[in-house]
mmCIF file of C-alpha atoms in Angstrom:
data_model
loop_
_atom_site.group_PDB
_atom_site.id
_atom_site.type_symbol
_atom_site.label_atom_id
_atom_site.label_comp_id
_atom_site.label_asym_id
_atom_site.label_seq_id
_atom_site.Cartn_x
_atom_site.Cartn_y
_atom_site.Cartn_z
ATOM 1 C CA UNK A 81 7.549 12.633 28.114
ATOM 2 C CA UNK A 82 11.064 11.572 29.261
ATOM 3 C CA UNK A 83 13.893 12.655 27.111
ATOM 4 C CA UNK A 84 14.952 9.153 26.605
ATOM 5 C CA UNK A 85 11.126 8.308 25.974
ATOM 6 C CA UNK A 86 11.242 11.061 22.974
ATOM 7 C CA UNK A 87 14.799 9.580 21.809
ATOM 8 C CA UNK A 88 13.233 6.321 21.292
ATOM 9 C CA UNK A 89 10.108 7.698 19.626
ATOM 10 C CA UNK A 90 12.118 9.579 17.455
ATOM 11 C CA UNK A 91 14.536 6.757 16.424
ATOM 12 C CA UNK A 92 11.333 4.365 15.588
ATOM 13 C CA UNK A 93 9.570 6.938 13.222
ATOM 14 C CA UNK A 94 13.080 7.715 11.914
ATOM 15 C CA UNK A 95 12.996 3.711 10.912
ATOM 16 C CA UNK A 96 9.373 4.003 9.657
ATOM 17 C CA UNK A 97 10.441 6.927 7.565
ATOM 18 C CA UNK A 98 13.297 5.146 5.934
ATOM 19 C CA UNK A 99 11.793 1.437 5.954
ATOM 20 C CA UNK A 100 13.952 0.072 8.607
ATOM 21 C CA UNK A 101 16.751 0.355 6.471
ATOM 22 C CA UNK A 102 19.176 3.339 6.012
ATOM 23 C CA UNK A 103 19.766 3.560 2.288
ATOM 24 C CA UNK A 104 18.045 5.975 -0.376
ATOM 25 C CA UNK A 105 14.594 5.422 -1.657
ATOM 26 C CA UNK A 106 15.934 5.061 -4.925
ATOM 27 C CA UNK A 107 19.390 3.220 -4.335
ATOM 28 C CA UNK A 108 22.691 4.861 -3.903
ATOM 29 C CA UNK A 109 22.489 8.156 -6.066
ATOM 30 C CA UNK A 110 25.959 9.007 -7.774
ATOM 31 C CA UNK A 111 27.280 12.511 -7.602
ATOM 32 C CA UNK A 112 26.068 13.439 -10.960
ATOM 33 C CA UNK A 113 22.293 13.947 -11.995
ATOM 34 C CA UNK A 114 20.573 10.875 -13.840
ATOM 35 C CA UNK A 115 20.081 12.010 -17.048
ATOM 36 C CA UNK A 116 16.289 12.102 -17.907
ATOM 37 C CA UNK A 117 14.453 8.730 -19.264
ATOM 38 C CA UNK A 118 11.014 7.383 -19.706
ATOM 39 C CA UNK A 119 10.039 5.325 -16.907
ATOM 40 C CA UNK A 120 7.144 2.614 -17.319
ATOM 41 C CA UNK A 121 5.753 0.422 -14.700
ATOM 42 C CA UNK A 122 5.433 -2.809 -15.267
ATOM 43 C CA UNK A 123 2.584 -3.957 -17.711
ATOM 44 C CA UNK A 124 -0.225 -5.915 -15.958
ATOM 45 C CA UNK A 125 -0.755 -9.779 -16.950
ATOM 46 C CA UNK A 126 -4.607 -9.645 -16.559
ATOM 47 C CA UNK A 127 -6.483 -8.965 -19.848
ATOM 48 C CA UNK A 128 -8.815 -6.013 -18.966
ATOM 49 C CA UNK A 129 -7.849 -2.596 -19.847
ATOM 50 C CA UNK A 130 -7.731 -0.144 -16.662
ATOM 51 C CA UNK A 131 -8.976 3.191 -15.538
ATOM 52 C CA UNK A 132 -8.411 5.573 -12.667
ATOM 53 C CA UNK A 133 -10.278 7.935 -11.210
ATOM 54 C CA UNK A 134 -8.830 10.303 -8.321
ATOM 55 C CA UNK A 135 -11.211 11.116 -5.320
ATOM 56 C CA UNK A 136 -11.126 13.754 -2.681
ATOM 57 C CA UNK A 137 -12.988 12.266 0.502
ATOM 58 C CA UNK A 138 -13.331 14.332 3.618
ATOM 59 C CA UNK A 139 -14.587 12.774 6.779
ATOM 60 C CA UNK A 140 -16.100 15.735 8.757
ATOM 61 C CA UNK A 141 -17.107 13.464 11.600
ATOM 62 C CA UNK A 142 -13.880 13.306 12.665
ATOM 63 C CA UNK A 143 -10.920 15.909 13.359
ATOM 64 C CA UNK A 144 -7.499 15.138 12.176
ATOM 65 C CA UNK A 145 -5.408 13.709 14.798
ATOM 66 C CA UNK A 146 -2.125 15.794 13.472
ATOM 67 C CA UNK A 147 -4.074 18.877 12.791
ATOM 68 C CA UNK A 148 -7.189 19.367 14.954
ATOM 69 C CA UNK A 149 -7.950 22.301 13.329
ATOM 70 C CA UNK A 150 -8.372 20.947 10.009
ATOM 71 C CA UNK A 151 -11.891 20.728 8.743
ATOM 72 C CA UNK A 152 -12.335 17.197 9.171
ATOM 73 C CA UNK A 153 -9.984 14.067 8.160
ATOM 74 C CA UNK A 154 -8.922 14.538 4.282
ATOM 75 C CA UNK A 155 -7.934 11.671 2.225
ATOM 76 C CA UNK A 156 -6.910 11.243 -1.421
ATOM 77 C CA UNK A 157 -8.077 8.049 -2.970
ATOM 78 C CA UNK A 158 -6.996 6.629 -6.391
ATOM 79 C CA UNK A 159 -9.245 4.073 -7.645
ATOM 80 C CA UNK A 160 -8.347 1.611 -10.093
ATOM 81 C CA UNK A 161 -11.118 -0.331 -12.003
ATOM 82 C CA UNK A 162 -11.664 -2.412 -15.346
ATOM 83 C CA UNK A 163 -12.326 0.005 -18.030
ATOM 84 C CA UNK A 164 -14.472 -0.585 -21.384
ATOM 85 C CA UNK A 165 -11.424 0.282 -23.234
ATOM 86 C CA UNK A 166 -8.115 1.152 -23.454
ATOM 87 C CA UNK A 167 -8.513 4.754 -25.146
ATOM 88 C CA UNK A 168 -8.257 7.702 -23.478
ATOM 89 C CA UNK A 169 -5.116 9.820 -22.094
ATOM 90 C CA UNK A 170 -2.820 7.954 -19.450
ATOM 91 C CA UNK A 171 -3.080 8.359 -16.039
ATOM 92 C CA UNK A 172 -0.274 10.460 -14.490
ATOM 93 C CA UNK A 173 1.714 8.369 -11.931
ATOM 94 C CA UNK A 174 1.916 11.648 -9.848
ATOM 95 C CA UNK A 175 2.439 15.149 -10.042
ATOM 96 C CA UNK A 176 5.669 17.150 -10.385
ATOM 97 C CA UNK A 177 5.128 18.493 -6.742
ATOM 98 C CA UNK A 178 4.695 15.240 -5.082
ATOM 99 C CA UNK A 179 7.794 13.981 -7.046
ATOM 100 C CA UNK A 180 9.786 17.132 -5.925
ATOM 101 C CA UNK A 181 8.774 16.145 -2.369
ATOM 102 C CA UNK A 182 9.504 12.368 -2.535
ATOM 103 C CA UNK A 183 13.239 13.038 -4.105
ATOM 104 C CA UNK A 184 13.783 15.523 -1.375
ATOM 105 C CA UNK A 185 12.709 13.436 1.236
ATOM 106 C CA UNK A 186 15.462 10.549 0.040
ATOM 107 C CA UNK A 187 18.156 13.285 -1.011
ATOM 108 C CA UNK A 188 17.397 12.760 -4.508
ATOM 109 C CA UNK A 189 16.675 16.300 -5.767
ATOM 110 C CA UNK A 190 18.786 17.530 -8.460
ATOM 111 C CA UNK A 191 19.737 13.845 -9.124
ATOM 112 C CA UNK A 192 16.448 12.794 -10.685
ATOM 113 C CA UNK A 193 14.324 14.934 -12.454
ATOM 114 C CA UNK A 194 10.676 15.017 -11.005
ATOM 115 C CA UNK A 195 9.323 15.438 -14.228
ATOM 116 C CA UNK A 196 10.815 12.110 -15.204
ATOM 117 C CA UNK A 197 9.319 10.237 -11.874
ATOM 118 C CA UNK A 198 5.940 12.050 -12.131
ATOM 119 C CA UNK A 199 5.599 11.130 -16.316
ATOM 120 C CA UNK A 200 5.953 7.263 -15.329
ATOM 121 C CA UNK A 201 4.116 5.065 -17.789
ATOM 122 C CA UNK A 202 0.979 3.669 -15.528
ATOM 123 C CA UNK A 203 -0.798 1.430 -17.962
ATOM 124 C CA UNK A 204 -3.944 3.223 -16.572
ATOM 125 C CA UNK A 205 -6.216 5.348 -18.621
ATOM 126 C CA UNK A 206 -7.650 8.673 -16.829
ATOM 127 C CA UNK A 207 -11.286 8.567 -15.926
ATOM 128 C CA UNK A 208 -12.094 5.851 -18.513
ATOM 129 C CA UNK A 209 -15.582 4.950 -18.261
ATOM 130 C CA UNK A 210 -15.877 1.505 -16.276
ATOM 131 C CA UNK A 211 -16.539 -1.866 -17.746
ATOM 132 C CA UNK A 212 -20.137 -3.609 -16.334
ATOM 133 C CA UNK A 213 -19.809 -5.948 -13.488
ATOM 134 C CA UNK A 214 -19.946 -6.288 -9.725
ATOM 135 C CA UNK A 215 -16.251 -6.590 -8.427
ATOM 136 C CA UNK A 216 -14.388 -7.293 -5.322
ATOM 137 C CA UNK A 217 -13.047 -3.924 -3.646
ATOM 138 C CA UNK A 218 -9.099 -3.950 -2.141
ATOM 139 C CA UNK A 219 -7.992 -1.119 -0.319
ATOM 140 C CA UNK A 220 -4.266 -0.254 -0.380
ATOM 141 C CA UNK A 221 -2.496 1.835 2.592
ATOM 142 C CA UNK A 222 0.874 3.194 1.675
ATOM 143 C CA UNK A 223 4.002 3.051 4.473
ATOM 144 C CA UNK A 224 4.630 6.018 6.690
ATOM 145 C CA UNK A 225 5.647 9.040 4.945
ATOM 146 C CA UNK A 226 5.652 7.670 1.377
ATOM 147 C CA UNK A 227 2.837 8.578 -1.084
ATOM 148 C CA UNK A 228 -0.054 6.114 -2.414
ATOM 149 C CA UNK A 229 1.406 6.039 -5.923
ATOM 150 C CA UNK A 230 4.144 3.632 -4.607
ATOM 151 C CA UNK A 231 1.579 0.876 -4.846
ATOM 152 C CA UNK A 232 0.794 1.721 -8.062
ATOM 153 C CA UNK A 233 1.961 -1.247 -10.239
ATOM 154 C CA UNK A 234 -0.309 -3.853 -7.717
ATOM 155 C CA UNK A 235 -3.135 -1.714 -7.781
ATOM 156 C CA UNK A 236 -3.140 -1.663 -11.599
ATOM 157 C CA UNK A 237 -2.241 -5.683 -11.819
ATOM 158 C CA UNK A 238 -5.421 -6.275 -9.297
ATOM 159 C CA UNK A 239 -7.832 -4.237 -11.598
ATOM 160 C CA UNK A 240 -6.715 -5.908 -14.512
ATOM 161 C CA UNK A 241 -7.765 -8.912 -13.073
ATOM 162 C CA UNK A 242 -11.184 -7.913 -11.948
ATOM 163 C CA UNK A 243 -10.892 -6.059 -8.921
ATOM 164 C CA UNK A 244 -11.962 -2.279 -8.090
ATOM 165 C CA UNK A 245 -9.075 -1.033 -6.128
ATOM 166 C CA UNK A 246 -8.918 1.896 -3.709
ATOM 167 C CA UNK A 247 -5.194 3.300 -3.206
ATOM 168 C CA UNK A 248 -5.444 5.590 0.084
ATOM 169 C CA UNK A 249 -3.168 8.638 1.140
ATOM 170 C CA UNK A 250 -3.842 9.735 4.861
ATOM 171 C CA UNK A 251 -3.392 13.266 5.117
ATOM 172 C CA UNK A 252 -0.155 14.625 7.026
ATOM 173 C CA UNK A 253 1.338 11.360 6.715
ATOM 174 C CA UNK A 254 2.962 11.822 3.517
ATOM 175 C CA UNK A 255 5.662 14.094 2.258
ATOM 176 C CA UNK A 256 4.106 14.416 -0.933
ATOM 177 C CA UNK A 257 0.411 13.916 -1.597
ATOM 178 C CA UNK A 258 -1.260 17.110 -3.659
ATOM 179 C CA UNK A 259 -4.745 18.103 -2.641
ATOM 180 C CA UNK A 260 -7.272 20.256 -4.512
ATOM 181 C CA UNK A 261 -6.036 23.496 -5.252
ATOM 182 C CA UNK A 262 -2.518 22.296 -5.680
ATOM 183 C CA UNK A 263 -1.932 22.236 -1.677
ATOM 184 C CA UNK A 264 0.651 19.748 -0.713
ATOM 185 C CA UNK A 265 0.133 19.758 3.111
ATOM 186 C CA UNK A 266 3.196 18.689 5.103
ATOM 187 C CA UNK A 267 4.037 15.338 6.852
ATOM 188 C CA UNK A 268 3.024 16.472 10.048
ATOM 189 C CA UNK A 269 3.330 13.195 11.549
ATOM 190 C CA UNK A 270 6.734 12.855 10.500
ATOM 191 C CA UNK A 271 7.712 15.639 12.712
ATOM 192 C CA UNK A 272 6.044 14.789 15.719
ATOM 193 C CA UNK A 273 8.377 13.348 18.416
ATOM 194 C CA UNK A 274 4.855 11.974 20.439
ATOM 195 C CA UNK A 275 3.653 10.019 17.813
ATOM 196 C CA UNK A 276 2.686 6.659 18.992
ATOM 197 C CA UNK A 277 2.585 3.963 16.204
ATOM 198 C CA UNK A 278 -0.645 2.205 17.492
ATOM 199 C CA UNK A 279 -2.276 6.043 16.847
ATOM 200 C CA UNK A 280 -0.992 5.625 13.284
ATOM 201 C CA UNK A 281 -2.460 2.338 12.990
ATOM 202 C CA UNK A 282 -5.983 3.016 14.353
ATOM 203 C CA UNK A 283 -6.388 5.687 12.804
ATOM 204 C CA UNK A 284 -5.621 4.430 9.339
ATOM 205 C CA UNK A 285 -8.054 1.672 10.124
ATOM 206 C CA UNK A 286 -10.809 4.498 10.818
ATOM 207 C CA UNK A 287 -9.801 6.218 7.823
ATOM 208 C CA UNK A 288 -9.854 2.853 5.516
ATOM 209 C CA UNK A 289 -13.239 2.234 6.917
ATOM 210 C CA UNK A 290 -14.658 5.519 5.847
ATOM 211 C CA UNK A 291 -13.550 4.978 2.548
ATOM 212 C CA UNK A 292 -15.537 1.873 2.141
ATOM 213 C CA UNK A 293 -18.373 3.594 3.546
ATOM 214 C CA UNK A 294 -17.918 6.231 0.640
ATOM 215 C CA UNK A 295 -17.260 3.768 -2.216
ATOM 216 C CA UNK A 296 -19.964 1.728 -1.606
ATOM 217 C CA UNK A 297 -22.727 4.627 -1.368
ATOM 218 C CA UNK A 298 -24.239 5.475 -4.412
ATOM 219 C CA UNK A 299 -24.906 9.068 -3.160
ATOM 220 C CA UNK A 300 -21.423 9.526 -3.198
ATOM 221 C CA UNK A 301 -19.698 7.718 -5.817
ATOM 222 C CA UNK A 302 -22.317 6.865 -8.286
ATOM 223 C CA UNK A 303 -21.396 4.405 -10.974
ATOM 224 C CA UNK A 304 -18.157 3.256 -8.940
ATOM 225 C CA UNK A 305 -20.715 1.883 -6.120
ATOM 226 C CA UNK A 306 -22.544 0.006 -8.394
ATOM 227 C CA UNK A 307 -19.545 -1.720 -9.450
ATOM 228 C CA UNK A 308 -18.760 -3.047 -5.877
ATOM 229 C CA UNK A 309 -19.968 -5.940 -4.336
ATOM 230 C CA UNK A 310 -19.945 -5.346 -0.736
ATOM 231 C CA UNK A 311 -19.566 -8.890 0.453
ATOM 232 C CA UNK A 312 -16.064 -9.197 -1.157
ATOM 233 C CA UNK A 313 -13.827 -6.485 0.457
ATOM 234 C CA UNK A 314 -10.200 -6.822 1.440
ATOM 235 C CA UNK A 315 -7.458 -4.658 2.252
ATOM 236 C CA UNK A 316 -3.365 -4.857 1.753
ATOM 237 C CA UNK A 317 -0.899 -2.319 2.814
ATOM 238 C CA UNK A 318 3.049 -1.838 2.890
ATOM 239 C CA UNK A 319 4.804 -1.144 6.323
ATOM 240 C CA UNK A 320 2.638 0.382 8.574
ATOM 241 C CA UNK A 321 0.114 0.533 6.171
ATOM 242 C CA UNK A 322 0.080 -3.387 6.452
ATOM 243 C CA UNK A 323 -0.410 -3.143 10.239
ATOM 244 C CA UNK A 324 -3.256 -0.778 9.227
ATOM 245 C CA UNK A 325 -4.800 -3.541 7.078
ATOM 246 C CA UNK A 326 -5.014 -5.925 9.777
ATOM 247 C CA UNK A 327 -6.344 -3.189 12.277
ATOM 248 C CA UNK A 328 -9.055 -2.550 9.797
ATOM 249 C CA UNK A 329 -10.070 -6.183 9.946
ATOM 250 C CA UNK A 330 -10.654 -6.012 13.362
ATOM 251 C CA UNK A 331 -12.470 -2.954 13.416
ATOM 252 C CA UNK A 332 -14.767 -3.668 10.417
ATOM 253 C CA UNK A 333 -16.401 -6.811 9.814
ATOM 254 C CA UNK A 334 -17.119 -5.784 6.105
ATOM 255 C CA UNK A 335 -13.496 -6.688 5.329
ATOM 256 C CA UNK A 336 -13.053 -10.297 4.444
ATOM 257 C CA UNK A 337 -9.300 -10.540 3.588
ATOM 258 C CA UNK A 338 -5.898 -8.918 4.253
ATOM 259 C CA UNK A 339 -2.231 -8.773 3.484
ATOM 260 C CA UNK A 340 0.324 -6.807 5.375
ATOM 261 C CA UNK A 341 3.590 -6.272 3.210
ATOM 262 C CA UNK A 342 6.547 -6.185 5.441
ATOM 263 C CA UNK A 343 5.411 -4.248 7.729
ATOM 264 C CA UNK A 344 5.131 -4.226 11.879
ATOM 265 C CA UNK A 345 1.950 -4.544 13.563
ATOM 266 C CA UNK A 346 2.412 -2.315 16.421
ATOM 267 C CA UNK A 347 -0.672 -2.423 18.508
ATOM 268 C CA UNK A 348 -0.439 -4.837 21.420
ATOM 269 C CA UNK A 349 -3.335 -7.237 20.381
ATOM 270 C CA UNK A 350 -2.788 -7.171 16.627
ATOM 271 C CA UNK A 351 -4.924 -10.260 15.227
ATOM 272 C CA UNK A 352 -7.278 -10.104 17.746
ATOM 273 C CA UNK A 353 -10.753 -9.775 16.880
ATOM 274 C CA UNK A 354 -10.891 -10.873 13.188
ATOM 275 C CA UNK A 355 -11.936 -14.599 13.836
ATOM 276 C CA UNK A 356 -11.485 -17.044 11.009
ATOM 277 C CA UNK A 357 -11.196 -14.274 8.341
ATOM 278 C CA UNK A 358 -8.088 -15.068 6.229
ATOM 279 C CA UNK A 359 -4.648 -13.092 6.271
ATOM 280 C CA UNK A 360 -1.348 -13.217 4.750
ATOM 281 C CA UNK A 361 1.998 -11.859 5.979
ATOM 282 C CA UNK A 362 4.746 -11.557 3.325
ATOM 283 C CA UNK A 363 8.095 -9.654 3.901
ATOM 284 C CA UNK A 364 12.152 -9.544 3.737
ATOM 285 C CA UNK A 365 13.552 -12.613 5.471
ATOM 286 C CA UNK A 366 16.182 -10.715 7.154
ATOM 287 C CA UNK A 367 13.600 -8.523 9.019
ATOM 288 C CA UNK A 368 10.587 -10.933 9.515
ATOM 289 C CA UNK A 369 12.153 -14.477 9.277
ATOM 290 C CA UNK A 370 11.167 -16.411 12.408
ATOM 291 C CA UNK A 371 14.636 -16.228 13.530
ATOM 292 C CA UNK A 372 14.369 -12.423 14.121
ATOM 293 C CA UNK A 373 12.775 -12.231 17.638
ATOM 294 C CA UNK A 374 12.980 -8.506 17.435
ATOM 295 C CA UNK A 375 9.647 -8.214 15.570
ATOM 296 C CA UNK A 376 6.040 -8.827 16.619
ATOM 297 C CA UNK A 377 4.807 -11.286 13.499
ATOM 298 C CA UNK A 378 5.439 -14.481 15.504
ATOM 299 C CA UNK A 379 2.884 -13.246 18.307
ATOM 300 C CA UNK A 380 0.610 -11.894 15.881
ATOM 301 C CA UNK A 381 0.539 -15.069 13.867
ATOM 302 C CA UNK A 382 -0.538 -17.137 16.870
ATOM 303 C CA UNK A 383 -3.451 -15.042 17.310
ATOM 304 C CA UNK A 384 -4.918 -15.768 13.592
ATOM 305 C CA UNK A 385 -7.342 -18.411 13.599
ATOM 306 C CA UNK A 386 -8.482 -18.670 10.148
ATOM 307 C CA UNK A 387 -6.803 -19.455 6.928
ATOM 308 C CA UNK A 388 -3.179 -17.677 7.347
ATOM 309 C CA UNK A 389 0.250 -17.375 5.792
ATOM 310 C CA UNK A 390 3.626 -16.258 6.953
ATOM 311 C CA UNK A 391 5.795 -15.939 3.855
ATOM 312 C CA UNK A 392 9.255 -14.343 3.648
ATOM 313 C CA UNK A 393 11.428 -13.374 0.471
ATOM 314 C CA UNK A 394 15.177 -14.174 0.684
ATOM 315 C CA UNK A 395 17.401 -10.986 -0.517
ATOM 316 C CA UNK A 396 14.285 -8.792 0.014
ATOM 317 C CA UNK A 397 14.473 -5.027 0.936
ATOM 318 C CA UNK A 398 11.911 -3.166 2.729
ATOM 319 C CA UNK A 399 10.769 -1.724 -0.506
ATOM 320 C CA UNK A 400 10.970 -4.529 -2.639
ATOM 321 C CA UNK A 401 7.343 -4.940 -2.391
ATOM 322 C CA UNK A 402 6.502 -1.348 -3.827
ATOM 323 C CA UNK A 403 7.121 0.402 -7.046
ATOM 324 C CA UNK A 404 10.446 1.566 -5.769
ATOM 325 C CA UNK A 405 13.089 -0.637 -6.906
ATOM 326 C CA UNK A 406 11.317 -1.279 -10.321
ATOM 327 C CA UNK A 407 11.816 2.596 -10.852
ATOM 328 C CA UNK A 408 15.348 2.476 -9.390
ATOM 329 C CA UNK A 409 16.564 0.116 -11.655
ATOM 330 C CA UNK A 410 15.483 1.731 -14.702
ATOM 331 C CA UNK A 411 17.349 5.302 -13.463
ATOM 332 C CA UNK A 412 20.458 3.104 -12.788
ATOM 333 C CA UNK A 413 19.972 3.591 -8.956
ATOM 334 C CA UNK A 414 19.760 -0.057 -7.695
ATOM 335 C CA UNK A 415 20.021 -0.189 -4.146
ATOM 336 C CA UNK A 416 23.212 -1.954 -3.440
ATOM 337 C CA UNK A 417 22.158 -3.354 -0.035
ATOM 338 C CA UNK A 418 19.552 -5.308 -1.984
ATOM 339 C CA UNK A 419 20.277 -8.348 -3.475
ATOM 340 C CA UNK A 420 16.836 -9.308 -5.109
ATOM 341 C CA UNK A 421 16.472 -7.596 -8.206
ATOM 342 C CA UNK A 422 13.475 -4.875 -8.626
ATOM 343 C CA UNK A 423 11.878 -6.812 -11.234
ATOM 344 C CA UNK A 424 11.922 -9.988 -9.253
ATOM 345 C CA UNK A 425 10.537 -8.475 -6.189
ATOM 346 C CA UNK A 426 7.806 -7.060 -8.290
ATOM 347 C CA UNK A 427 6.808 -10.152 -9.724
ATOM 348 C CA UNK A 428 6.867 -12.159 -6.286
ATOM 349 C CA UNK A 429 4.362 -9.393 -4.843
ATOM 350 C CA UNK A 430 2.100 -9.597 -7.973
ATOM 351 C CA UNK A 431 1.998 -13.427 -7.710
ATOM 352 C CA UNK A 432 1.389 -13.862 -4.265
ATOM 353 C CA UNK A 433 -1.004 -10.929 -3.517
ATOM 354 C CA UNK A 434 -2.991 -11.387 -6.523
ATOM 355 C CA UNK A 435 -3.243 -15.182 -5.942
ATOM 356 C CA UNK A 436 -4.465 -14.472 -2.266
ATOM 357 C CA UNK A 437 -6.990 -12.143 -3.319
ATOM 358 C CA UNK A 438 -8.285 -14.004 -6.266
ATOM 359 C CA UNK A 439 -8.519 -17.136 -3.910
ATOM 360 C CA UNK A 440 -10.212 -15.192 -1.106
ATOM 361 C CA UNK A 441 -12.513 -12.603 -2.849
ATOM 362 C CA UNK A 442 -13.179 -14.324 -6.108
ATOM 363 C CA UNK A 443 -13.168 -18.031 -5.133
ATOM 364 C CA UNK A 444 -10.452 -19.108 -7.506
ATOM 365 C CA UNK A 445 -7.964 -21.936 -6.541
ATOM 366 C CA UNK A 446 -4.427 -21.078 -5.940
ATOM 367 C CA UNK A 447 -1.982 -23.794 -5.821
ATOM 368 C CA UNK A 448 0.970 -21.474 -5.338
ATOM 369 C CA UNK A 449 -0.569 -20.743 -1.873
ATOM 370 C CA UNK A 450 -0.003 -24.292 -0.804
ATOM 371 C CA UNK A 451 3.888 -24.338 -0.052
ATOM 372 C CA UNK A 452 7.263 -23.711 -1.436
ATOM 373 C CA UNK A 453 7.427 -23.881 -5.383
ATOM 374 C CA UNK A 454 10.478 -24.218 -7.425
ATOM 375 C CA UNK A 455 8.984 -21.067 -9.869
ATOM 376 C CA UNK A 456 9.441 -19.142 -6.266
ATOM 377 C CA UNK A 457 12.236 -20.373 -4.612
ATOM 378 C CA UNK A 458 13.157 -17.108 -2.896
ATOM 379 C CA UNK A 459 9.777 -17.465 -0.786
ATOM 380 C CA UNK A 460 9.759 -19.315 1.955
ATOM 381 C CA UNK A 461 6.674 -20.535 4.163
ATOM 382 C CA UNK A 462 6.921 -20.470 7.924
ATOM 383 C CA UNK A 463 4.580 -22.384 10.482
ATOM 384 C CA UNK A 464 2.019 -23.313 8.117
#
């Protein structure tokens, strides 16, 4: 690889790491430390209590693309589901070690206490007994370098409405994912100058298919497997996780529907091979609007031949579709370059992603997805 190619690759990966923006993950940090405060994710709008179990899955048929000497491809999975009751201890947002790594990545170590982030109230109960039923399965894949926990509010919301949700961390692609025994593997992919984004996308697609295998196998997950209706599986992701959502659909016919939250697609044939299965793209207007020809949304949209939506949100930033702005504003650290409030970004994400999966996995009509509405004036519909 030439020096110029290496520089170009590093530039792309840096953009992925920063979410295509050059601002701190939790907004503009002041010089002094932020006082410790109790953080809380948004309360779910569904009526069902939510439980969460954490799984450590290892695909021993595959070597890890970043650390070939590792014994298989390791994944950490948080499974959210409707629970029998709201009793029990709250599920932790993340460990303090994970929070410290994330804060260090964004230059906020010593500004925001790791214990404050780790102690965020999630509105889920750890290891709560699941309620009986047969549920749609939705998989979630996070952005490059950030952990699955950044999609917790969405996972809890979907579970409260009757989905079983699996948020997946991909080994060596996150700065802060704790594995059994207290191991926090480094983000090896973040430091590789020869990484091809398509490799990340296709590797994650293989990861997500493996998670489906494990979750639907009663020998592997027992009671959780009995909850899943294998004929109703969806996938969504943020940033490069959104690209992985579409790639998973192309590689795995079991996945019926998918969503990309503000991510590029990175593979040259993105959208090819999913047939008439539904897919929705929703992202920041400044980056993913039709007027921006630098992204690959238009050509990907043209390859989709089933139900499809291309939605943009005015004023949104890259992380507006995650927990980050919601938590940042509670800490007094809003992003000065993003005009959309964190609460509003959450409401839009909740409403449109929830409507999409309720329509395509539960068969519930969703007028919100028909076109622009006065209740969500920030959301634009393109080339319906």
